[in-house]
XYZ file of C-alpha atoms in Angstrom:
399
model
C 9.737 -39.374 -11.374
C 10.789 -36.123 -13.133
C 14.526 -36.828 -12.834
C 14.146 -40.163 -14.611
C 12.008 -38.575 -17.315
C 14.489 -35.758 -17.860
C 17.441 -38.131 -18.058
C 15.591 -40.424 -20.477
C 14.800 -37.553 -22.847
C 18.379 -36.304 -22.594
C 19.710 -39.760 -23.490
C 17.125 -41.009 -25.988
C 15.530 -37.868 -27.421
C 12.477 -38.395 -29.623
C 12.250 -42.063 -28.739
C 11.652 -41.169 -25.077
C 9.126 -38.484 -26.051
C 7.110 -41.041 -28.027
C 7.154 -43.385 -25.042
C 6.121 -40.756 -22.476
C 3.402 -39.230 -24.673
C 1.706 -42.603 -24.835
C 2.313 -43.395 -21.154
C 1.235 -40.090 -19.616
C -1.011 -38.460 -22.224
C -2.509 -41.590 -23.760
C -1.613 -40.372 -27.247
C 0.377 -42.453 -29.729
C 2.560 -40.073 -31.719
C 5.508 -40.591 -34.005
C 8.293 -38.027 -33.994
C 7.090 -36.503 -37.274
C 3.719 -35.820 -35.592
C 5.142 -33.795 -32.675
C 4.998 -30.481 -34.487
C 1.693 -28.744 -35.171
C 1.765 -27.552 -38.774
C 0.942 -24.016 -39.823
C -2.055 -25.392 -41.706
C -3.376 -26.968 -38.484
C -2.839 -23.719 -36.605
C -4.651 -21.727 -39.280
C -7.530 -24.211 -39.312
C -7.801 -24.039 -35.515
C -7.830 -20.235 -35.667
C -10.786 -20.340 -38.063
C -12.832 -22.516 -35.667
C -12.558 -20.132 -32.700
C -15.395 -17.712 -31.961
C -14.506 -14.370 -33.627
C -15.598 -12.541 -30.460
C -13.005 -14.477 -28.453
C -10.371 -13.753 -31.119
C -11.175 -10.047 -30.819
C -10.819 -10.171 -27.026
C -7.521 -12.045 -27.273
C -6.203 -9.478 -29.743
C -7.171 -6.676 -27.357
C -5.384 -8.429 -24.503
C -2.378 -8.966 -26.787
C -2.194 -5.240 -27.567
C -2.354 -4.264 -23.880
C 0.296 -6.790 -22.852
C 2.544 -5.704 -25.712
C 2.176 -2.031 -24.763
C 2.935 -2.621 -21.086
C 5.984 -4.795 -21.648
C 7.421 -2.362 -24.163
C 7.571 0.267 -21.406
C 10.240 -1.350 -19.229
C 13.038 -2.230 -21.628
C 16.537 -1.140 -20.639
C 18.629 0.542 -23.298
C 22.190 -0.006 -24.384
C 24.448 2.910 -23.478
C 28.030 4.038 -23.860
C 29.868 6.975 -22.310
C 33.169 8.488 -23.378
C 35.272 9.609 -20.407
C 37.528 12.672 -20.311
C 40.610 10.615 -21.127
C 39.035 9.061 -24.216
C 38.144 5.719 -22.612
C 34.631 4.325 -22.955
C 32.396 2.343 -20.625
C 28.893 1.121 -21.268
C 26.541 -1.781 -21.696
C 24.996 -3.657 -24.598
C 21.518 -5.096 -24.117
C 20.674 -7.940 -26.473
C 17.851 -10.507 -26.609
C 18.489 -14.158 -25.920
C 18.346 -16.138 -29.150
C 15.643 -18.676 -28.284
C 12.929 -19.325 -25.722
C 10.613 -22.209 -24.950
C 7.114 -21.580 -23.674
C 5.164 -24.210 -21.742
C 1.371 -23.933 -21.874
C -0.591 -26.305 -19.586
C -3.267 -28.593 -20.979
C -5.405 -31.240 -19.342
C -8.923 -30.498 -18.132
C -8.565 -26.751 -18.738
C -6.900 -24.665 -21.434
C -5.170 -21.306 -20.991
C -4.852 -18.971 -23.985
C -3.956 -16.216 -21.494
C -0.772 -18.141 -20.596
C 0.190 -18.149 -24.263
C 0.019 -14.356 -24.373
C 1.777 -13.791 -21.059
C 4.740 -15.937 -22.104
C 5.163 -15.188 -25.781
C 4.431 -11.445 -25.906
C 7.287 -10.396 -23.565
C 9.682 -12.613 -25.515
C 8.576 -11.016 -28.791
C 8.892 -7.518 -27.321
C 12.399 -8.405 -26.151
C 13.358 -9.440 -29.676
C 13.823 -13.186 -29.173
C 14.496 -14.690 -32.606
C 12.973 -18.144 -32.080
C 10.044 -18.909 -29.761
C 9.033 -22.554 -29.371
C 5.695 -23.394 -27.727
C 4.925 -26.796 -26.215
C 1.636 -28.019 -24.779
C 0.223 -31.470 -23.947
C -1.834 -33.277 -26.629
C -4.822 -33.350 -24.304
C -7.549 -32.142 -26.661
C -8.439 -35.045 -28.962
C -4.761 -35.873 -29.298
C -3.745 -32.341 -30.113
C -3.810 -28.826 -28.570
C -7.014 -26.882 -27.915
C -7.969 -24.644 -30.879
C -8.122 -21.519 -28.686
C -4.543 -22.145 -27.526
C -3.329 -22.649 -31.096
C -5.192 -19.544 -32.242
C -3.544 -17.527 -29.485
C -0.129 -18.887 -30.465
C -0.784 -17.460 -33.918
C -1.845 -14.079 -32.498
C 1.174 -13.912 -30.200
C 3.669 -15.038 -32.827
C 5.024 -18.443 -31.780
C 7.541 -19.625 -34.374
C 6.963 -23.359 -33.855
C 4.431 -25.346 -31.799
C 4.808 -28.915 -30.513
C 2.146 -31.171 -28.970
C 4.364 -32.425 -26.159
C 3.670 -31.885 -22.452
C 4.840 -32.688 -18.948
C 8.367 -33.047 -17.639
C 9.366 -34.619 -20.957
C 8.567 -31.385 -22.811
C 10.748 -29.371 -20.427
C 13.616 -31.822 -20.954
C 13.192 -31.642 -24.728
C 13.404 -27.841 -24.662
C 16.422 -27.871 -22.369
C 18.510 -30.496 -24.137
C 16.977 -30.588 -27.601
C 15.987 -33.753 -29.463
C 16.155 -34.820 -33.093
C 12.901 -32.927 -33.670
C 12.591 -30.268 -30.966
C 15.216 -27.483 -30.879
C 17.170 -26.691 -27.725
C 16.322 -23.287 -26.199
C 18.112 -20.903 -23.849
C 15.182 -20.092 -21.546
C 11.998 -21.896 -20.533
C 8.968 -20.090 -19.146
C 5.393 -20.941 -18.318
C 3.365 -22.575 -15.558
C 2.720 -26.272 -15.136
C 1.977 -29.018 -12.637
C 4.407 -30.261 -9.982
C 6.168 -32.529 -12.503
C 6.740 -29.604 -14.875
C 7.976 -27.403 -12.029
C 10.343 -30.124 -10.807
C 11.681 -30.638 -14.322
C 12.338 -26.918 -14.691
C 14.353 -27.025 -11.466
C 16.379 -29.962 -12.796
C 17.341 -28.258 -16.062
C 18.035 -24.755 -14.783
C 21.800 -25.356 -14.930
C 21.433 -26.016 -18.676
C 19.140 -23.123 -19.522
C 17.419 -20.292 -17.701
C 13.873 -20.645 -16.326
C 11.347 -18.053 -15.209
C 10.448 -19.320 -11.746
C 9.546 -22.424 -9.783
C 5.887 -21.541 -9.524
C 3.828 -22.703 -6.584
C 0.072 -22.569 -5.949
C -1.729 -19.327 -6.736
C -2.092 -16.766 -3.927
C -4.025 -13.644 -3.083
C -3.973 -11.337 -0.087
C -6.699 -8.720 0.335
C -6.224 -5.694 2.596
C -9.669 -4.378 3.522
C -11.333 -1.837 5.793
C -14.935 -0.889 6.542
C -15.364 0.529 3.021
C -14.755 -2.866 1.393
C -17.666 -4.728 -0.175
C -17.816 -8.275 1.315
C -18.959 -9.597 -2.054
C -15.865 -8.182 -3.759
C -13.636 -9.772 -1.117
C -15.428 -13.080 -1.567
C -14.987 -12.793 -5.319
C -11.234 -12.297 -4.915
C -10.914 -15.316 -2.641
C -12.920 -17.551 -4.959
C -11.096 -16.454 -8.083
C -7.823 -17.690 -6.581
C -9.362 -20.737 -4.912
C -10.734 -22.129 -8.170
C -7.199 -22.601 -9.563
C -6.678 -25.648 -7.357
C -7.109 -27.032 -3.858
C -3.691 -25.726 -2.776
C -4.347 -22.074 -3.687
C -4.098 -19.551 -0.851
C -6.670 -16.811 -0.183
C -5.984 -14.477 2.751
C -7.945 -11.433 3.891
C -6.452 -8.945 6.335
C -9.146 -6.556 7.473
C -9.757 -3.888 10.086
C -13.486 -4.699 10.005
C -14.350 -7.678 12.220
C -17.753 -7.943 10.529
C -15.989 -9.467 7.528
C -15.493 -12.671 9.534
C -19.187 -13.368 9.002
C -20.069 -11.333 5.928
C -17.383 -12.668 3.569
C -18.110 -16.410 4.089
C -21.807 -15.631 3.690
C -21.077 -13.893 0.368
C -18.969 -16.873 -0.700
C -21.853 -19.278 -0.091
C -24.221 -17.169 -2.170
C -21.799 -16.970 -5.107
C -20.820 -20.655 -4.989
C -24.316 -21.697 -6.005
C -23.706 -20.529 -9.568
C -20.018 -21.318 -10.127
C -18.523 -24.225 -12.071
C -15.653 -25.327 -9.791
C -17.530 -25.272 -6.491
C -15.855 -28.271 -4.869
C -12.345 -27.091 -5.718
C -13.167 -23.660 -4.261
C -14.648 -25.158 -1.083
C -11.634 -27.391 -0.523
C -9.154 -24.608 -1.236
C -10.848 -22.138 1.108
C -11.184 -24.773 3.835
C -7.474 -25.623 3.564
C -5.913 -22.262 2.841
C -8.544 -19.542 3.239
C -8.049 -17.147 6.148
C -9.675 -13.957 7.411
C -7.390 -12.065 9.795
C -8.564 -9.048 11.786
C -5.859 -6.422 12.213
C -5.902 -3.642 14.796
C -5.255 -0.993 12.141
C -4.198 -0.614 8.519
C -0.525 -0.178 9.448
C -0.601 -3.623 11.048
C -2.456 -5.019 8.031
C 0.167 -3.586 5.679
C 3.060 -4.927 7.748
C 1.503 -8.403 7.762
C 0.956 -8.301 4.004
C 4.614 -7.374 3.472
C 5.592 -10.299 5.678
C 3.479 -12.647 3.551
C 4.799 -11.210 0.276
C 1.830 -12.471 -1.777
C 1.705 -13.238 -5.470
C -1.355 -10.974 -5.815
C -2.372 -8.157 -3.471
C -5.745 -6.393 -3.665
C -6.187 -3.180 -1.664
C -9.853 -2.555 -0.894
C -9.692 0.419 1.428
C -11.013 3.965 1.550
C -7.600 5.377 0.625
C -5.770 2.570 -1.211
C -2.995 4.848 -2.480
C -1.892 5.484 1.096
C -1.535 1.720 1.591
C 0.291 1.331 -1.723
C 3.033 3.714 -0.566
C 4.003 1.259 2.175
C 3.807 -2.012 0.230
C 7.267 -3.507 -0.269
C 6.528 -7.110 -1.233
C 3.857 -8.196 -3.712
C 4.035 -9.618 -7.220
C 1.075 -7.655 -8.571
C -0.845 -4.927 -6.728
C -4.493 -4.139 -7.449
C -5.411 -0.658 -6.219
C -8.990 0.162 -5.263
C -12.412 -1.454 -5.245
C -12.710 -1.600 -9.067
C -9.503 -3.526 -9.506
C -9.924 -7.264 -9.210
C -6.882 -9.495 -9.629
C -8.633 -10.961 -12.667
C -7.896 -7.812 -14.693
C -4.216 -8.638 -14.317
C -4.808 -12.293 -15.168
C -6.070 -11.431 -18.619
C -6.105 -7.970 -20.089
C -4.597 -5.119 -18.035
C -1.119 -5.543 -19.522
C 1.222 -6.576 -16.670
C 2.225 -10.224 -16.604
C 0.307 -12.855 -14.659
C 3.456 -14.966 -14.268
C 4.370 -13.810 -10.783
C 6.530 -14.859 -7.828
C 4.769 -17.255 -5.440
C 5.666 -18.853 -2.114
C 6.769 -15.538 -0.547
C 9.282 -14.967 -3.370
C 7.751 -11.541 -4.022
C 9.929 -10.369 -1.133
C 12.961 -10.743 -3.407
C 11.855 -11.417 -6.996
C 9.668 -9.924 -9.704
C 7.020 -10.713 -12.341
C 8.052 -11.975 -15.771
C 8.877 -9.075 -18.105
C 10.465 -8.567 -21.490
C 13.731 -7.893 -19.651
C 13.808 -11.538 -18.588
C 14.368 -12.426 -22.244
C 17.314 -10.062 -22.640
C 20.856 -10.002 -21.312
C 23.444 -7.317 -20.613
C 27.102 -7.275 -21.652
C 29.364 -4.657 -20.104
C 31.639 -2.772 -22.528
C 35.084 -1.379 -21.648
C 37.659 0.326 -23.861
C 40.744 1.912 -22.208
C 42.726 4.757 -23.713
C 46.513 4.996 -23.343
C 46.052 7.746 -20.766
C 43.791 5.625 -18.584
C 46.116 2.613 -18.826
C 48.945 4.695 -17.389
C 46.776 6.455 -14.787
C 45.126 3.378 -13.280
C 47.806 0.767 -13.895
C 49.677 1.225 -10.605
C 46.433 0.887 -8.635
C 45.483 -2.393 -10.303
C 49.019 -3.728 -9.882
C 48.878 -2.905 -6.170
C 45.498 -4.614 -5.662
C 46.388 -7.692 -7.732
C 49.720 -8.067 -5.931
C 47.961 -7.839 -2.577
C 45.683 -10.677 -3.705
C 48.778 -12.646 -4.824
C 47.488 -12.790 -8.376
C 50.759 -11.922 -10.036
C 49.635 -12.852 -13.568
C 46.883 -10.274 -13.199
C 49.455 -7.685 -12.209
C 51.740 -8.720 -15.079
C 48.959 -8.246 -17.681
C 48.781 -4.622 -16.614
C 52.539 -4.112 -16.130
C 53.266 -5.094 -19.727
C 51.055 -2.197 -20.854
C 52.779 0.375 -18.661
C 55.234 2.751 -20.287
C 58.651 3.241 -18.711
């Protein structure tokens, strides 16, 4: 149970981590073996295919470029009476990044978590990942940590890793924000510690909605559905189309493609459980339904996708036009693939560098402004019966 795990790590630190690593990951570690040394990281980097390293570096550059575009700036303005107002934008001091392990490994998650934090200027970035690859972390994940610039890496996973980042242990430093996807135990643990430190989101199963018309290629639609479905059996793949022929053509395309894919059974189960093809009367209706769903990913496969885009109000990431599969955003386009799920796109946003920064408001009053606005504040504070508030201003008023 995540709550018990979190409380145990909070109370017993490294001792609990040793216990849970053996219990859940089947790996016997001592506390001095938690951290992956720089020598191990360098050695792992050297074992990875240079072509993959080159691709990861290209993705890194694109993600870095994109996230550098949306940073707020500090500002200060001097008013006519000599007072100043403004804001200071500063990075949080530390962040913890969770990278899933298990049957699969996700170097793309390393980039999507660490790069925005680096762009934001976070001083210390700690990466944790389960010791699920021969008792350690997959070489491609370690190599990507080096490319992205993780400061320290620990082979600890699950809810216990989240607790360690939130509370700190004798070996693992406490951080101010935790990001990164994980299983239901990891997600639950993040929810439990969010009063101690910030988290990115409580991520649910992956989702895609496709808006299509008669110009859409059934094979492309099928590809979009399958790409989401292969994440896990709970993933959601919804098509909203004005072309009723897609009811037959898309499943047929799925069957053809499934013959050569590696996670066929997961895809079949996911599409059977959560795959839907909805026929809309027109594209306005399709757009309205998509906004109601508020999907994590939205692909617009229509003759004039820009016209649809103008009316989209709720989607984590929007893919415009037939060339633009969601997969571009998963890996290399630049925007983050850590996105709001479970209809949260109606009120929340993808992970950005701004999520690793904070704003402080700045106020400096001149003598003139103290005298000009004092009576107004005294009147409001007195009306609220907060007389100490009023007094703090009165003592600065000149007779």
